[in-house]
XYZ file of C-alpha atoms in Angstrom:
136
model
C 106.806 58.718 -62.973
C 106.356 55.697 -60.849
C 106.355 53.445 -63.571
C 109.851 54.464 -64.496
C 111.037 54.107 -61.053
C 109.872 50.491 -60.643
C 111.471 49.781 -64.257
C 115.021 51.402 -62.899
C 114.541 49.202 -59.609
C 113.900 46.008 -61.548
C 116.820 46.721 -63.971
C 119.013 47.457 -60.815
C 118.200 44.079 -59.160
C 117.563 41.492 -61.771
C 120.734 42.153 -64.246
C 123.140 41.530 -61.715
C 121.274 38.315 -60.399
C 121.027 37.292 -63.922
C 124.903 37.905 -64.306
C 125.832 35.933 -61.272
C 123.807 32.885 -61.967
C 125.082 32.624 -65.469
C 128.441 32.399 -64.127
C 127.788 29.399 -62.322
C 126.746 26.074 -63.973
C 125.077 22.767 -62.467
C 126.792 19.866 -64.015
C 124.672 16.872 -63.969
C 125.287 13.042 -65.073
C 125.414 9.459 -64.534
C 128.552 7.301 -64.039
C 128.971 3.822 -65.126
C 131.066 0.921 -65.378
C 132.750 0.538 -68.641
C 132.562 -3.295 -68.927
C 128.913 -3.677 -67.898
C 127.676 -0.370 -68.381
C 126.007 -0.700 -64.784
C 125.709 2.684 -62.617
C 128.346 3.104 -60.113
C 127.129 4.602 -56.696
C 129.292 6.153 -54.260
C 131.773 7.869 -56.986
C 133.540 10.963 -55.558
C 132.793 13.952 -57.988
C 134.869 16.828 -57.269
C 135.441 20.036 -59.039
C 139.203 19.933 -60.103
C 141.254 22.482 -57.945
C 138.607 22.889 -55.133
C 136.952 21.069 -52.210
C 133.416 21.179 -54.016
C 132.240 17.902 -54.509
C 129.474 15.484 -54.053
C 128.776 11.586 -54.498
C 126.750 9.417 -57.061
C 123.682 8.251 -55.955
C 122.310 4.727 -56.077
C 121.289 4.912 -59.670
C 125.073 6.487 -60.584
C 123.444 9.946 -60.856
C 125.125 13.174 -59.708
C 124.587 16.860 -59.513
C 127.160 19.418 -58.587
C 127.142 23.280 -58.950
C 130.554 24.486 -60.489
C 131.885 28.059 -60.214
C 132.710 28.161 -63.846
C 131.637 26.750 -67.266
C 135.157 26.107 -67.922
C 135.427 23.770 -64.644
C 136.740 20.168 -64.924
C 135.631 17.325 -62.529
C 137.567 14.524 -61.314
C 135.807 11.219 -60.713
C 137.282 8.856 -58.444
C 135.986 5.127 -57.138
C 137.825 2.367 -55.716
C 139.026 -0.214 -58.119
C 138.622 2.267 -61.281
C 140.925 4.798 -63.094
C 140.530 8.139 -62.244
C 139.144 10.471 -64.512
C 138.974 14.010 -65.196
C 136.545 15.658 -67.576
C 135.344 19.122 -68.510
C 132.368 20.070 -67.614
C 128.981 20.083 -70.203
C 125.841 21.812 -70.249
C 123.997 18.599 -71.464
C 124.183 15.636 -68.784
C 127.283 13.621 -68.779
C 127.655 10.085 -69.592
C 130.834 9.338 -67.548
C 132.089 5.853 -68.140
C 135.040 4.806 -65.667
C 137.411 1.633 -66.695
C 138.945 -0.729 -63.855
C 142.204 -0.174 -62.585
C 144.125 -3.641 -62.414
C 146.689 -2.014 -59.987
C 144.223 -0.981 -57.404
C 142.549 -4.162 -56.983
C 143.324 -6.221 -54.043
C 143.310 -9.717 -53.149
C 140.165 -11.520 -54.325
C 139.060 -15.011 -53.132
C 136.658 -16.964 -55.238
C 134.340 -19.327 -53.013
C 132.918 -22.409 -53.694
C 129.937 -20.978 -55.168
C 131.998 -18.986 -57.433
C 131.129 -15.725 -55.436
C 134.222 -12.999 -55.188
C 134.767 -11.711 -51.558
C 137.865 -10.025 -50.255
C 139.777 -12.268 -48.042
C 139.188 -10.474 -44.737
C 135.346 -10.348 -45.270
C 135.175 -14.081 -44.892
C 134.008 -15.737 -41.644
C 136.247 -19.031 -42.252
C 139.747 -19.977 -43.223
C 141.223 -19.745 -46.501
C 143.375 -22.025 -48.718
C 145.775 -19.859 -50.750
C 146.938 -21.181 -54.031
C 149.755 -19.272 -56.231
C 150.297 -19.589 -59.814
C 152.921 -22.032 -59.539
C 150.669 -24.796 -57.850
C 147.536 -23.968 -60.219
C 149.874 -24.431 -63.410
C 151.348 -27.776 -61.888
C 147.970 -29.300 -61.156
C 147.084 -29.403 -64.814
């Protein structure tokens, strides 16, 4: 008789817990740059239609528990095109393409290192397309 009560108790507690965990899914993966295939850190990963989100770590990896296996994730990163993908049960390999319209002013220094104009501690000479083509 005690065995039957124990079995009934286990069924009453474990079955609902199993059903609740089956409805949610943990989405994992890595976010890379389309050109160089290097990992992107700091990418905002948000479950579409919610405020549930995370950011990718230094190796481009992300991990986010989503409400449903039918959920979609939105990936946003400065200078990259926004991307929305359906969640998969396997680790996702997300490749983000550059967005030329979002890119701001870039300065090429004497060493060929790109920097934003406001990040430089010295004055900058600005050349337009007309001056460059006239010098040739």
